Structures are given as C-alpha cells and as structure tokens.
C-alpha cells in the first residue's frame, strides 16, 4: 500500500523530522520520524532549519510586521516611517533569524535582508552589528542608507 507523507511541523529536533504518514485511502494516520542524514558534509536537518526561517519570513512577514507595529503603537513608540520584515543573514550566508527594518518608503523597498556582523571586542564583550542591505549576498554588502533595524524576531525552528 502506498503511503503519503505530509510534513506536520517545521520544528526539527536532533536531525529528525516529525511527519504524518497516512495509508491511502481512509486509513488511520500513523506518526513516523524520518532521520535526515548528512550528505556531503551538510546536515540536512540544519539545512531545513535555515529553509524554515526563510519560509516563515516569506509566509508570515507582513503579519509579523503588523504585530510589531501594533506592539509599538500600544506602547507609545509608534513610527511614522515604512516598515517591513526581512531575513537576517550570517556572514557565511545562512539565515539566522528575522528583523523589522524602518525608514523612508523608497529606501525600505530596497532592503532584501539584514546582515549580522559579529566581533569579539574585549573579554566578555561581543559586538553584533545589524546592516540593512539591498541584496542577499553577505560577502558583497550593499548597505541601504537611511534604514534602521527596529526589531529582532526570534524564530524557534
């Protein structure tokens, strides 16, 4: 009997993906865990986590943006500038989270991502700079002037 596998959660734990398997037709669904091996040195579980962040931002970015704006409005910290939610890229190109950027409408429209740059400053002090950029290539940073990061979104994948 053929099985149809449907991803139940994007949450990945220890390199496994929980999926729902249901025999066709009209059978009782069975939970299965599919282990994701490393292929060519790449942990597929990590790759899906990264892809999960991108999917969350693509699917829910506008809704997350509205929620942040409402949070700011409710705390007398509203902005009159344009805002949107974009991915945060690490210097190696991985998606590490999401951020809300704010600024003039034309400038915000140019922002494709935020690059997170990090540096150890002194013992116990670590610096993280968030740079709104017009591309998704962290090795070729093209900063968008006049745009700032107004919120960091934690995405648990």
PDB file of N, CA and C in Angstrom, residues 1 6 11 13 21 24-25 27 43 58-59 80 95-96 103-104 115 120 124-125 129 154 157:
ATOM      1  N   UNK A   1       0.844  -1.176   0.000  1.00  0.00           N
ATOM      2  CA  UNK A   1       0.000   0.000   0.000  1.00  0.00           C
ATOM      3  C   UNK A   1       0.892   1.244   0.000  1.00  0.00           C
ATOM      4  N   UNK A   6       3.233  13.707   4.793  1.00  0.00           N
ATOM      5  CA  UNK A   6       2.973  15.134   4.867  1.00  0.00           C
ATOM      6  C   UNK A   6       3.726  15.696   6.062  1.00  0.00           C
ATOM      7  N   UNK A  11       9.444  22.180  12.929  1.00  0.00           N
ATOM      8  CA  UNK A  11      10.377  22.031  14.031  1.00  0.00           C
ATOM      9  C   UNK A  11      11.228  20.800  13.837  1.00  0.00           C
ATOM     10  N   UNK A  13      14.255  18.479  15.478  1.00  0.00           N
ATOM     11  CA  UNK A  13      14.981  18.197  16.708  1.00  0.00           C
ATOM     12  C   UNK A  13      15.995  17.093  16.441  1.00  0.00           C
ATOM     13  N   UNK A  21       2.196  10.029   8.362  1.00  0.00           N
ATOM     14  CA  UNK A  21       2.039   9.110   7.243  1.00  0.00           C
ATOM     15  C   UNK A  21       0.627   8.546   7.292  1.00  0.00           C
ATOM     16  N   UNK A  24      -3.296   5.206   1.935  1.00  0.00           N
ATOM     17  CA  UNK A  24      -4.419   5.615   1.095  1.00  0.00           C
ATOM     18  C   UNK A  24      -5.290   4.411   0.789  1.00  0.00           C
ATOM     19  N   UNK A  25      -6.554   4.530   0.743  1.00  0.00           N
ATOM     20  CA  UNK A  25      -7.420   5.592   1.228  1.00  0.00           C
ATOM     21  C   UNK A  25      -7.980   5.260   2.604  1.00  0.00           C
ATOM     22  N   UNK A  27      -7.427   5.351   5.897  1.00  0.00           N
ATOM     23  CA  UNK A  27      -6.823   4.573   6.970  1.00  0.00           C
ATOM     24  C   UNK A  27      -6.486   5.503   8.120  1.00  0.00           C
ATOM     25  N   UNK A  43      24.518  18.860   7.013  1.00  0.00           N
ATOM     26  CA  UNK A  43      23.466  18.310   7.856  1.00  0.00           C
ATOM     27  C   UNK A  43      22.127  18.775   7.282  1.00  0.00           C
ATOM     28  N   UNK A  58       8.893  34.554   4.579  1.00  0.00           N
ATOM     29  CA  UNK A  58       8.145  34.751   3.329  1.00  0.00           C
ATOM     30  C   UNK A  58       6.640  34.644   3.560  1.00  0.00           C
ATOM     31  N   UNK A  59       6.224  33.687   4.357  1.00  0.00           N
ATOM     32  CA  UNK A  59       4.798  33.436   4.561  1.00  0.00           C
ATOM     33  C   UNK A  59       4.155  34.411   5.548  1.00  0.00           C
ATOM     34  N   UNK A  80       6.263  56.643  12.182  1.00  0.00           N
ATOM     35  CA  UNK A  80       5.550  57.164  11.018  1.00  0.00           C
ATOM     36  C   UNK A  80       6.246  56.744   9.727  1.00  0.00           C
ATOM     37  N   UNK A  95      20.641  31.761   6.999  1.00  0.00           N
ATOM     38  CA  UNK A  95      19.556  32.557   7.558  1.00  0.00           C
ATOM     39  C   UNK A  95      19.536  32.312   9.056  1.00  0.00           C
ATOM     40  N   UNK A  96      19.687  33.373   9.862  1.00  0.00           N
ATOM     41  CA  UNK A  96      19.789  33.191  11.309  1.00  0.00           C
ATOM     42  C   UNK A  96      18.619  33.800  12.067  1.00  0.00           C
ATOM     43  N   UNK A 103      12.207  52.992   7.845  1.00  0.00           N
ATOM     44  CA  UNK A 103      12.813  54.142   7.193  1.00  0.00           C
ATOM     45  C   UNK A 103      11.890  54.686   6.120  1.00  0.00           C
ATOM     46  N   UNK A 104      12.409  55.567   5.259  1.00  0.00           N
ATOM     47  CA  UNK A 104      11.610  56.100   4.154  1.00  0.00           C
ATOM     48  C   UNK A 104      11.132  54.971   3.236  1.00  0.00           C
ATOM     49  N   UNK A 115      22.218  41.903   7.298  1.00  0.00           N
ATOM     50  CA  UNK A 115      23.413  41.091   7.544  1.00  0.00           C
ATOM     51  C   UNK A 115      23.847  41.330   8.980  1.00  0.00           C
ATOM     52  N   UNK A 120      34.333  39.895  18.588  1.00  0.00           N
ATOM     53  CA  UNK A 120      34.697  39.971  19.998  1.00  0.00           C
ATOM     54  C   UNK A 120      35.457  41.263  20.200  1.00  0.00           C
ATOM     55  N   UNK A 124      34.457  39.249  27.431  1.00  0.00           N
ATOM     56  CA  UNK A 124      33.087  39.386  27.900  1.00  0.00           C
ATOM     57  C   UNK A 124      32.235  40.361  27.113  1.00  0.00           C
ATOM     58  N   UNK A 125      32.799  40.985  26.074  1.00  0.00           N
ATOM     59  CA  UNK A 125      32.025  41.937  25.263  1.00  0.00           C
ATOM     60  C   UNK A 125      32.033  41.474  23.812  1.00  0.00           C
ATOM     61  N   UNK A 129      26.536  43.872  14.833  1.00  0.00           N
ATOM     62  CA  UNK A 129      26.019  44.968  14.025  1.00  0.00           C
ATOM     63  C   UNK A 129      24.994  44.409  13.052  1.00  0.00           C
ATOM     64  N   UNK A 154      12.657  36.470  16.969  1.00  0.00           N
ATOM     65  CA  UNK A 154      13.194  35.150  17.259  1.00  0.00           C
ATOM     66  C   UNK A 154      12.243  34.114  16.664  1.00  0.00           C
ATOM     67  N   UNK A 157      12.847  27.167  15.413  1.00  0.00           N
ATOM     68  CA  UNK A 157      12.637  26.141  14.398  1.00  0.00           C
ATOM     69  C   UNK A 157      13.208  24.833  14.924  1.00  0.00           C
TER      70      UNK A 157
END
